[in-house]
Every structure is written in structure tokens, then in C-alpha cells.
Amino acid sequence: MIARIQEIAASVPPTGDLAADTDRLFRHYGREITREHVPRAAAEAKRLALRFGVDSEQAEVAALLHDIGGVFRRSEMVELCERLGFAVEPEERQVPLLLHAKLSVMLAQVWQDITDPAVLQAVRYHTTLHAQATPLDQVVFLADKLEWDQGGIPPYHADLSAALEDGLDAGTRWMLGWMATPAAKLLIPHPDLRAAWAAYGISTAETDR
Ligand SMILES: [Fe+2]
Ligand SMILES: [Fe+2]
């Protein structure tokens, strides 16, 4: 199992420069959109961390690693996660790309020897957040949203930035609320996202933003 993970890890040997390593990894696997997105997200994560009193090094490392699981083929994600012993949710079977965050965690451990549980947790929940998000989780989640990978400036950028004026929790709540609206065009709400909505008291009927 791990052969596939090790194959990828070995294809781009770590140099000690994580930003350069992730850049080479995405280039090696032709993930040009992600390659362009990740350094932006990492810079944003560092800014948010410094602003909100979160460890900026943990934030930057987590953000650099958050999408590395995207180098796996979508068609192999479900089987790989099963063989790694991860529970695969029905929503993840329907939308295998949701598994990229779990695979990022696995690859971060094997490829870069990352052991910090706080960093790995922030990587794990960067897409959806979860019910008990730490400030580090929030920073990486919001950095990924502010510096998104869909081209141009996200439609919610100004509103999210305004919400962040009231703090990290306010920004997180605003973003989760937006993700509950039709504008988010979610393919399917992941169970972790539903747990985050519940934790923040967000109703999915919150459509008139
Ligand atoms: Fe992602
Ligand atoms: Fe991302």
C-alpha cells in the first residue's frame, strides 16, 4: 500500500526547503493550478497567524502541505485510503477528491516526516473544518478560502475579510455560513462540514446572504 505513497515520496526527494519541495512535487505531477495556489495560501496562512496570535511556522507548514494529496489520481483515492485503513465516508465515495486532505496527511508524514499533530490536523480539516477547530485549523482553512484555487478573487473575499475584522471566530463563522448557501455550489456536504456547521450553529437554510 504504502508502496504508492513511497513511490511518490521518492520521486521528489526532500531538500529541507519545504516550499521548494512542494513546488517541485506539484510540477512533477503536473498540478500547475495547485502549484500556483499553495504558496499564496501559505503566505496568507502566515499573515493570518501573525494577526491572530497563532504559531506562524505551524500555519505556514500546514498550508504548504495542505493539498499535496492532490497529486494522487482521483481514481485511486478511495482504494488507497481503504488500504491505509482510513474510514471512507459515503460522501467521499461519491466525490473522491474529498479524500485529498487525508492523503495529504499521509504523504506529509511519509515524505516530509511531519509528526506535529497540530499541523497534521490543520491539513486534515482544511477543506471542511470540523466540530472542534483550533485557531490553527481555522487559519489554514481560511487561508485556503481567501487564496482559493479557482482563478481570480473569490466572490466572498471582501465579505470574509470584513468578517475577519471581528476576529478569527467571526471570520470562520462567516465562511462556514457562506458554504451553506447555494452560491458555494458544494457537490456534497462532507460530514465534517456538517459537524462544523452544527458547532457554529449554522443552518443549511441560511441562503439569503
Ligand atoms: Fe484542498
Ligand atoms: Fe487548497
CSV table of N, CA, C and O in Angstrom, one decimal, residues 92-192:
chain,number,residue,atom,x,y,z
A,92,GLU,N,-17.4,10.6,0.4
A,92,GLU,CA,-16.1,10.5,-0.2
A,92,GLU,C,-16.1,9.5,-1.3
A,92,GLU,O,-15.3,9.7,-2.3
A,93,ARG,N,-16.9,8.5,-1.2
A,93,ARG,CA,-17.0,7.6,-2.4
A,93,ARG,C,-17.6,8.3,-3.6
A,93,ARG,O,-17.2,8.1,-4.7
A,94,GLN,N,-18.6,9.2,-3.3
A,94,GLN,CA,-19.3,9.9,-4.4
A,94,GLN,C,-18.3,11.0,-4.9
A,94,GLN,O,-18.3,11.2,-6.1
A,95,VAL,N,-17.6,11.6,-4.1
A,95,VAL,CA,-16.7,12.7,-4.5
A,95,VAL,C,-15.3,12.4,-4.0
A,95,VAL,O,-14.9,12.9,-2.9
A,96,PRO,N,-14.5,11.5,-4.6
A,96,PRO,CA,-13.2,11.0,-4.1
A,96,PRO,C,-12.2,12.2,-3.8
A,96,PRO,O,-11.4,12.0,-3.0
A,97,LEU,N,-12.4,13.3,-4.5
A,97,LEU,CA,-11.5,14.4,-4.3
A,97,LEU,C,-11.5,14.9,-2.9
A,97,LEU,O,-10.5,15.4,-2.4
A,98,LEU,N,-12.6,14.6,-2.2
A,98,LEU,CA,-12.7,15.0,-0.8
A,98,LEU,C,-11.6,14.3,0.1
A,98,LEU,O,-11.3,14.7,1.1
A,99,LEU,N,-11.1,13.2,-0.5
A,99,LEU,CA,-10.1,12.4,0.2
A,99,LEU,C,-8.7,13.0,0.1
A,99,LEU,O,-7.8,12.5,0.8
A,100,HIS,N,-8.5,14.1,-0.7
A,100,HIS,CA,-7.2,14.6,-0.9
A,100,HIS,C,-6.5,15.1,0.4
A,100,HIS,O,-5.3,15.0,0.6
A,101,ALA,N,-7.4,15.5,1.4
A,101,ALA,CA,-6.8,16.1,2.6
A,101,ALA,C,-6.3,14.9,3.5
A,101,ALA,O,-5.2,15.1,4.1
A,102,LYS,N,-7.0,13.8,3.5
A,102,LYS,CA,-6.5,12.7,4.3
A,102,LYS,C,-5.2,12.2,3.7
A,102,LYS,O,-4.2,11.8,4.4
A,103,LEU,N,-5.1,12.2,2.3
A,103,LEU,CA,-3.9,11.7,1.7
A,103,LEU,C,-2.8,12.7,1.8
A,103,LEU,O,-1.6,12.3,1.9
A,104,SER,N,-3.1,14.0,2.0
A,104,SER,CA,-2.1,15.0,2.3
A,104,SER,C,-1.4,14.7,3.6
A,104,SER,O,-0.2,14.8,3.8
A,105,VAL,N,-2.2,14.3,4.6
A,105,VAL,CA,-1.7,14.0,5.9
A,105,VAL,C,-0.7,12.8,5.8
A,105,VAL,O,0.4,12.8,6.3
A,106,MET,N,-1.1,11.7,5.1
A,106,MET,CA,-0.3,10.6,5.0
A,106,MET,C,1.0,10.9,4.3
A,106,MET,O,2.1,10.5,4.7
A,107,LEU,N,0.9,11.6,3.2
A,107,LEU,CA,2.1,12.0,2.4
A,107,LEU,C,3.0,12.9,3.2
A,107,LEU,O,4.3,12.8,3.1
A,108,ALA,N,2.4,13.8,4.0
A,108,ALA,CA,3.3,14.7,4.8
A,108,ALA,C,4.1,13.9,5.8
A,108,ALA,O,5.3,14.3,6.0
A,109,GLN,N,3.5,12.9,6.3
A,109,GLN,CA,4.3,12.1,7.3
A,109,GLN,C,5.4,11.3,6.6
A,109,GLN,O,6.5,11.2,7.1
A,110,VAL,N,5.0,10.6,5.5
A,110,VAL,CA,6.0,9.7,4.8
A,110,VAL,C,7.0,10.5,4.1
A,110,VAL,O,8.2,10.2,4.2
A,111,TRP,N,6.6,11.6,3.4
A,111,TRP,CA,7.5,12.3,2.5
A,111,TRP,C,8.4,13.3,3.3
A,111,TRP,O,9.6,13.5,3.1
A,112,GLN,N,7.8,14.1,4.2
A,112,GLN,CA,8.5,15.2,4.9
A,112,GLN,C,8.7,14.9,6.4
A,112,GLN,O,9.1,15.8,7.1
A,113,ASP,N,8.3,13.7,6.8
A,113,ASP,CA,8.5,13.3,8.2
A,113,ASP,C,7.8,14.3,9.2
A,113,ASP,O,8.4,14.6,10.3
A,114,ILE,N,6.7,14.8,8.8
A,114,ILE,CA,5.9,15.7,9.7
A,114,ILE,C,5.2,14.9,10.8
A,114,ILE,O,4.5,13.9,10.5
A,115,THR,N,5.5,15.2,12.0
A,115,THR,CA,4.9,14.5,13.2
A,115,THR,C,4.0,15.4,14.0
A,115,THR,O,3.3,14.9,14.9
A,116,ASP,N,4.1,16.7,13.9
A,116,ASP,CA,3.3,17.6,14.7
A,116,ASP,C,1.8,17.4,14.5
A,116,ASP,O,1.3,17.7,13.5
A,117,PRO,N,1.1,16.8,15.6
A,117,PRO,CA,-0.3,16.5,15.4
A,117,PRO,C,-1.1,17.7,15.1
A,117,PRO,O,-2.1,17.6,14.4
A,118,ALA,N,-0.7,18.9,15.6
A,118,ALA,CA,-1.5,20.1,15.3
A,118,ALA,C,-1.4,20.5,13.8
A,118,ALA,O,-2.4,20.9,13.2
A,119,VAL,N,-0.2,20.4,13.3
A,119,VAL,CA,-0.1,20.6,11.8
A,119,VAL,C,-0.9,19.6,11.0
A,119,VAL,O,-1.6,20.0,10.1
A,120,LEU,N,-0.7,18.4,11.4
A,120,LEU,CA,-1.4,17.3,10.6
A,120,LEU,C,-2.9,17.5,10.7
A,120,LEU,O,-3.7,17.3,9.7
A,121,GLN,N,-3.4,17.9,11.8
A,121,GLN,CA,-4.9,18.2,12.0
A,121,GLN,C,-5.3,19.3,11.1
A,121,GLN,O,-6.4,19.3,10.5
A,122,ALA,N,-4.5,20.4,11.1
A,122,ALA,CA,-4.9,21.5,10.2
A,122,ALA,C,-4.9,21.1,8.7
A,122,ALA,O,-5.8,21.6,8.0
A,123,VAL,N,-4.0,20.3,8.3
A,123,VAL,CA,-4.0,19.8,7.0
A,123,VAL,C,-5.3,18.9,6.7
A,123,VAL,O,-6.0,19.1,5.7
A,124,ARG,N,-5.5,18.1,7.7
A,124,ARG,CA,-6.7,17.1,7.5
A,124,ARG,C,-8.0,17.8,7.3
A,124,ARG,O,-8.9,17.4,6.6
A,125,TYR,N,-8.2,18.9,8.0
A,125,TYR,CA,-9.5,19.6,8.0
A,125,TYR,C,-9.5,20.9,7.2
A,125,TYR,O,-10.4,21.7,7.4
A,126,HIS,N,-8.6,21.1,6.3
A,126,HIS,CA,-8.5,22.4,5.6
A,126,HIS,C,-9.7,22.7,4.7
A,126,HIS,O,-10.1,23.8,4.5
A,127,THR,N,-10.3,21.6,4.2
A,127,THR,CA,-11.4,21.8,3.2
A,127,THR,C,-12.7,22.2,4.0
A,127,THR,O,-13.5,23.1,3.5
A,128,THR,N,-13.0,21.5,5.0
A,128,THR,CA,-14.3,21.5,5.7
A,128,THR,C,-14.4,22.1,7.1
A,128,THR,O,-15.4,22.4,7.6
A,129,LEU,N,-13.2,22.1,7.7
A,129,LEU,CA,-13.1,22.3,9.1
A,129,LEU,C,-13.8,21.2,9.9
A,129,LEU,O,-14.1,20.1,9.2
A,130,HIS,N,-14.1,21.3,11.1
A,130,HIS,CA,-14.8,20.2,11.9
A,130,HIS,C,-15.3,20.8,13.1
A,130,HIS,O,-15.3,22.0,13.3
A,131,ALA,N,-15.8,19.9,14.0
A,131,ALA,CA,-16.6,20.4,15.2
A,131,ALA,C,-15.7,21.1,16.2
A,131,ALA,O,-16.2,22.0,16.9
A,132,GLN,N,-14.5,20.7,16.4
A,132,GLN,CA,-13.6,21.3,17.4
A,132,GLN,C,-12.4,21.9,16.8
A,132,GLN,O,-11.3,21.5,17.1
A,133,ALA,N,-12.6,22.9,16.0
A,133,ALA,CA,-11.4,23.5,15.3
A,133,ALA,C,-10.6,24.3,16.2
A,133,ALA,O,-11.1,25.1,17.0
A,134,THR,N,-9.3,24.2,16.1
A,134,THR,CA,-8.3,25.0,16.8
A,134,THR,C,-8.1,26.3,16.0
A,134,THR,O,-8.4,26.4,14.8
A,135,PRO,N,-7.5,27.3,16.6
A,135,PRO,CA,-7.2,28.5,15.8
A,135,PRO,C,-6.3,28.2,14.6
A,135,PRO,O,-6.4,28.8,13.6
A,136,LEU,N,-5.4,27.3,14.8
A,136,LEU,CA,-4.5,26.9,13.7
A,136,LEU,C,-5.4,26.2,12.6
A,136,LEU,O,-5.1,26.5,11.4
A,137,ASP,N,-6.3,25.4,12.9
A,137,ASP,CA,-7.2,24.8,11.9
A,137,ASP,C,-7.9,25.9,11.2
A,137,ASP,O,-8.1,25.9,9.9
A,138,GLN,N,-8.4,26.9,11.9
A,138,GLN,CA,-9.2,28.0,11.3
A,138,GLN,C,-8.3,28.8,10.3
A,138,GLN,O,-8.8,29.2,9.3
A,139,VAL,N,-7.1,29.1,10.8
A,139,VAL,CA,-6.2,29.9,9.9
A,139,VAL,C,-5.9,29.2,8.6
A,139,VAL,O,-6.0,29.8,7.5
A,140,VAL,N,-5.7,27.9,8.6
A,140,VAL,CA,-5.3,27.2,7.4
A,140,VAL,C,-6.6,27.0,6.5
A,140,VAL,O,-6.5,27.2,5.3
A,141,PHE,N,-7.7,26.8,7.1
A,141,PHE,CA,-9.0,26.7,6.4
A,141,PHE,C,-9.3,28.1,5.7
A,141,PHE,O,-9.6,28.1,4.5
A,142,LEU,N,-9.1,29.2,6.4
A,142,LEU,CA,-9.5,30.5,5.9
A,142,LEU,C,-8.4,30.9,4.8
A,142,LEU,O,-8.8,31.5,3.8
A,143,ALA,N,-7.2,30.6,5.0
A,143,ALA,CA,-6.2,30.9,4.1
A,143,ALA,C,-6.4,30.2,2.7
A,143,ALA,O,-6.3,30.8,1.7
A,144,ASP,N,-6.9,29.0,2.8
A,144,ASP,CA,-7.2,28.2,1.6
A,144,ASP,C,-8.4,28.8,0.9
A,144,ASP,O,-8.5,28.7,-0.3
A,145,LYS,N,-9.3,29.5,1.6
A,145,LYS,CA,-10.5,30.1,1.0
A,145,LYS,C,-10.2,31.5,0.5
A,145,LYS,O,-10.7,31.8,-0.6
A,146,LEU,N,-9.4,32.2,1.2
A,146,LEU,CA,-9.1,33.6,0.8
A,146,LEU,C,-8.2,33.5,-0.5
A,146,LEU,O,-8.3,34.4,-1.4
A,147,GLU,N,-7.3,32.6,-0.6
A,147,GLU,CA,-6.4,32.4,-1.7
A,147,GLU,C,-6.8,31.2,-2.5
A,147,GLU,O,-6.0,30.2,-2.6
A,148,TRP,N,-8.0,31.1,-2.9
A,148,TRP,CA,-8.6,29.9,-3.5
A,148,TRP,C,-7.9,29.5,-4.8
A,148,TRP,O,-7.0,30.2,-5.3
A,149,ASP,N,-8.3,28.3,-5.3
A,149,ASP,CA,-7.6,27.8,-6.5
A,149,ASP,C,-8.5,27.8,-7.7
A,149,ASP,O,-8.3,27.0,-8.6
A,150,GLN,N,-9.5,28.7,-7.7
A,150,GLN,CA,-10.5,28.7,-8.8
A,150,GLN,C,-10.3,29.8,-9.7
A,150,GLN,O,-11.1,30.1,-10.6
A,151,GLY,N,-9.2,30.5,-9.6
A,151,GLY,CA,-8.9,31.6,-10.5
A,151,GLY,C,-9.5,32.9,-10.0
A,151,GLY,O,-10.6,33.0,-9.6
A,152,GLY,N,-8.7,34.0,-10.1
A,152,GLY,CA,-9.2,35.3,-9.7
A,152,GLY,C,-9.5,35.4,-8.2
A,152,GLY,O,-9.0,34.6,-7.4
A,153,ILE,N,-10.2,36.5,-7.9
A,153,ILE,CA,-10.5,36.7,-6.5
A,153,ILE,C,-11.9,36.1,-6.2
A,153,ILE,O,-12.8,36.2,-6.9
A,154,PRO,N,-11.9,35.3,-5.0
A,154,PRO,CA,-13.2,34.7,-4.7
A,154,PRO,C,-14.3,35.7,-4.5
A,154,PRO,O,-14.1,36.8,-4.0
A,155,PRO,N,-15.6,35.3,-4.9
A,155,PRO,CA,-16.7,36.3,-4.8
A,155,PRO,C,-16.9,36.8,-3.3
A,155,PRO,O,-17.5,37.8,-3.1
A,156,TYR,N,-16.5,36.0,-2.4
A,156,TYR,CA,-16.7,36.3,-1.0
A,156,TYR,C,-15.6,37.0,-0.3
A,156,TYR,O,-15.6,37.3,0.9
A,157,HIS,N,-14.5,37.3,-1.1
A,157,HIS,CA,-13.3,37.8,-0.5
A,157,HIS,C,-13.5,39.1,0.4
A,157,HIS,O,-13.0,39.1,1.6
A,158,ALA,N,-14.2,40.0,-0.1
A,158,ALA,CA,-14.4,41.3,0.7
A,158,ALA,C,-15.2,41.0,1.9
A,158,ALA,O,-14.9,41.5,3.0
A,159,ASP,N,-16.3,40.2,1.8
A,159,ASP,CA,-17.2,40.0,3.0
A,159,ASP,C,-16.4,39.2,4.0
A,159,ASP,O,-16.6,39.4,5.2
A,160,LEU,N,-15.6,38.2,3.6
A,160,LEU,CA,-14.9,37.4,4.6
A,160,LEU,C,-13.8,38.3,5.2
A,160,LEU,O,-13.6,38.2,6.5
A,161,SER,N,-13.2,39.1,4.5
A,161,SER,CA,-12.2,40.0,5.0
A,161,SER,C,-12.8,40.9,6.1
A,161,SER,O,-12.2,41.2,7.1
A,162,ALA,N,-14.0,41.4,5.8
A,162,ALA,CA,-14.7,42.3,6.7
A,162,ALA,C,-15.1,41.5,8.0
A,162,ALA,O,-14.9,42.0,9.1
A,163,ALA,N,-15.5,40.3,7.8
A,163,ALA,CA,-15.9,39.5,9.0
A,163,ALA,C,-14.7,39.2,9.9
A,163,ALA,O,-14.7,39.2,11.1
A,164,LEU,N,-13.5,39.1,9.2
A,164,LEU,CA,-12.3,38.8,10.0
A,164,LEU,C,-11.9,40.0,10.8
A,164,LEU,O,-11.1,39.9,11.8
A,165,GLU,N,-12.4,41.2,10.5
A,165,GLU,CA,-12.2,42.4,11.3
A,165,GLU,C,-12.7,42.1,12.8
A,165,GLU,O,-12.2,42.7,13.7
A,166,ASP,N,-13.7,41.3,12.9
A,166,ASP,CA,-14.2,40.9,14.2
A,166,ASP,C,-13.6,39.7,14.8
A,166,ASP,O,-14.0,39.2,15.9
A,167,GLY,N,-12.5,39.2,14.2
A,167,GLY,CA,-11.8,38.1,14.8
A,167,GLY,C,-11.8,36.8,14.0
A,167,GLY,O,-12.6,36.7,13.0
A,168,LEU,N,-11.0,35.9,14.4
A,168,LEU,CA,-10.9,34.6,13.7
A,168,LEU,C,-12.2,33.8,13.8
A,168,LEU,O,-12.5,33.2,12.8
A,169,ASP,N,-12.8,33.8,14.9
A,169,ASP,CA,-14.1,33.0,15.0
A,169,ASP,C,-15.1,33.6,14.1
A,169,ASP,O,-15.9,32.9,13.5
A,170,ALA,N,-15.2,35.0,14.1
A,170,ALA,CA,-16.2,35.6,13.3
A,170,ALA,C,-16.0,35.3,11.8
A,170,ALA,O,-16.9,35.0,11.0
A,171,GLY,N,-14.7,35.3,11.4
A,171,GLY,CA,-14.4,35.0,10.0
A,171,GLY,C,-14.7,33.6,9.7
A,171,GLY,O,-15.2,33.3,8.6
A,172,THR,N,-14.4,32.7,10.6
A,172,THR,CA,-14.7,31.3,10.4
A,172,THR,C,-16.2,31.0,10.3
A,172,THR,O,-16.6,30.3,9.4
A,173,ARG,N,-16.9,31.7,11.2
A,173,ARG,CA,-18.4,31.5,11.1
A,173,ARG,C,-18.9,32.1,9.8
A,173,ARG,O,-19.8,31.5,9.2
A,174,TRP,N,-18.4,33.2,9.4
A,174,TRP,CA,-18.9,33.8,8.1
A,174,TRP,C,-18.6,32.8,6.9
A,174,TRP,O,-19.5,32.6,6.1
A,175,MET,N,-17.4,32.3,6.9
A,175,MET,CA,-17.1,31.4,5.8
A,175,MET,C,-17.9,30.1,5.8
A,175,MET,O,-18.4,29.7,4.7
A,176,LEU,N,-18.1,29.6,7.0
A,176,LEU,CA,-18.9,28.3,7.0
A,176,LEU,C,-20.4,28.7,6.6
A,176,LEU,O,-21.0,27.8,6.0
A,177,GLY,N,-20.8,29.8,7.0
A,177,GLY,CA,-22.2,30.2,6.6
A,177,GLY,C,-22.3,30.4,5.1
A,177,GLY,O,-23.3,29.9,4.5
A,178,TRP,N,-21.3,31.0,4.5
A,178,TRP,CA,-21.3,31.1,3.0
A,178,TRP,C,-21.3,29.7,2.4
A,178,TRP,O,-22.0,29.5,1.4
A,179,MET,N,-20.6,28.8,3.0
A,179,MET,CA,-20.5,27.4,2.4
A,179,MET,C,-21.9,26.7,2.5
A,179,MET,O,-22.1,25.7,1.9
A,180,ALA,N,-22.8,27.2,3.3
A,180,ALA,CA,-24.1,26.6,3.5
A,180,ALA,C,-25.1,27.2,2.4
A,180,ALA,O,-26.2,26.8,2.4
A,181,THR,N,-24.6,28.2,1.7
A,181,THR,CA,-25.5,28.8,0.7
A,181,THR,C,-25.4,28.2,-0.7
A,181,THR,O,-24.3,27.6,-1.0
A,182,PRO,N,-26.4,28.3,-1.6
A,182,PRO,CA,-26.3,27.8,-2.9
A,182,PRO,C,-25.1,28.3,-3.7
A,182,PRO,O,-24.5,27.6,-4.5
A,183,ALA,N,-24.6,29.5,-3.4
A,183,ALA,CA,-23.5,30.1,-4.1
A,183,ALA,C,-22.3,29.2,-4.0
A,183,ALA,O,-21.4,29.3,-4.9
A,184,ALA,N,-22.2,28.5,-2.9
A,184,ALA,CA,-21.0,27.6,-2.7
A,184,ALA,C,-20.9,26.5,-3.7
A,184,ALA,O,-19.9,25.9,-3.9
A,185,LYS,N,-22.1,26.1,-4.2
A,185,LYS,CA,-22.1,25.1,-5.3
A,185,LYS,C,-21.4,23.8,-4.8
A,185,LYS,O,-20.7,23.2,-5.5
A,186,LEU,N,-21.6,23.4,-3.5
A,186,LEU,CA,-21.0,22.2,-3.0
A,186,LEU,C,-21.5,21.0,-3.7
A,186,LEU,O,-22.7,20.9,-3.9
A,187,LEU,N,-20.6,20.1,-4.1
A,187,LEU,CA,-21.1,18.9,-4.7
A,187,LEU,C,-21.9,18.0,-3.7
A,187,LEU,O,-22.9,17.4,-4.0
A,188,ILE,N,-21.3,18.0,-2.5
A,188,ILE,CA,-22.0,17.3,-1.4
A,188,ILE,C,-21.4,17.8,-0.1
A,188,ILE,O,-20.2,18.1,0.0
A,189,PRO,N,-22.2,18.0,1.0
A,189,PRO,CA,-21.7,18.4,2.2
A,189,PRO,C,-21.0,17.2,2.9
A,189,PRO,O,-21.6,16.2,3.2
A,190,HIS,N,-19.7,17.4,3.2
A,190,HIS,CA,-19.0,16.4,3.9
A,190,HIS,C,-19.4,16.3,5.3
A,190,HIS,O,-19.8,17.3,5.9
A,191,PRO,N,-19.4,15.1,6.0
A,191,PRO,CA,-19.8,15.0,7.4
A,191,PRO,C,-19.1,16.0,8.3
A,191,PRO,O,-19.6,16.5,9.2
A,192,ASP,N,-17.8,16.2,8.0
A,192,ASP,CA,-17.0,17.1,8.9
A,192,ASP,C,-17.5,18.6,8.7
A,192,ASP,O,-17.5,19.3,9.7
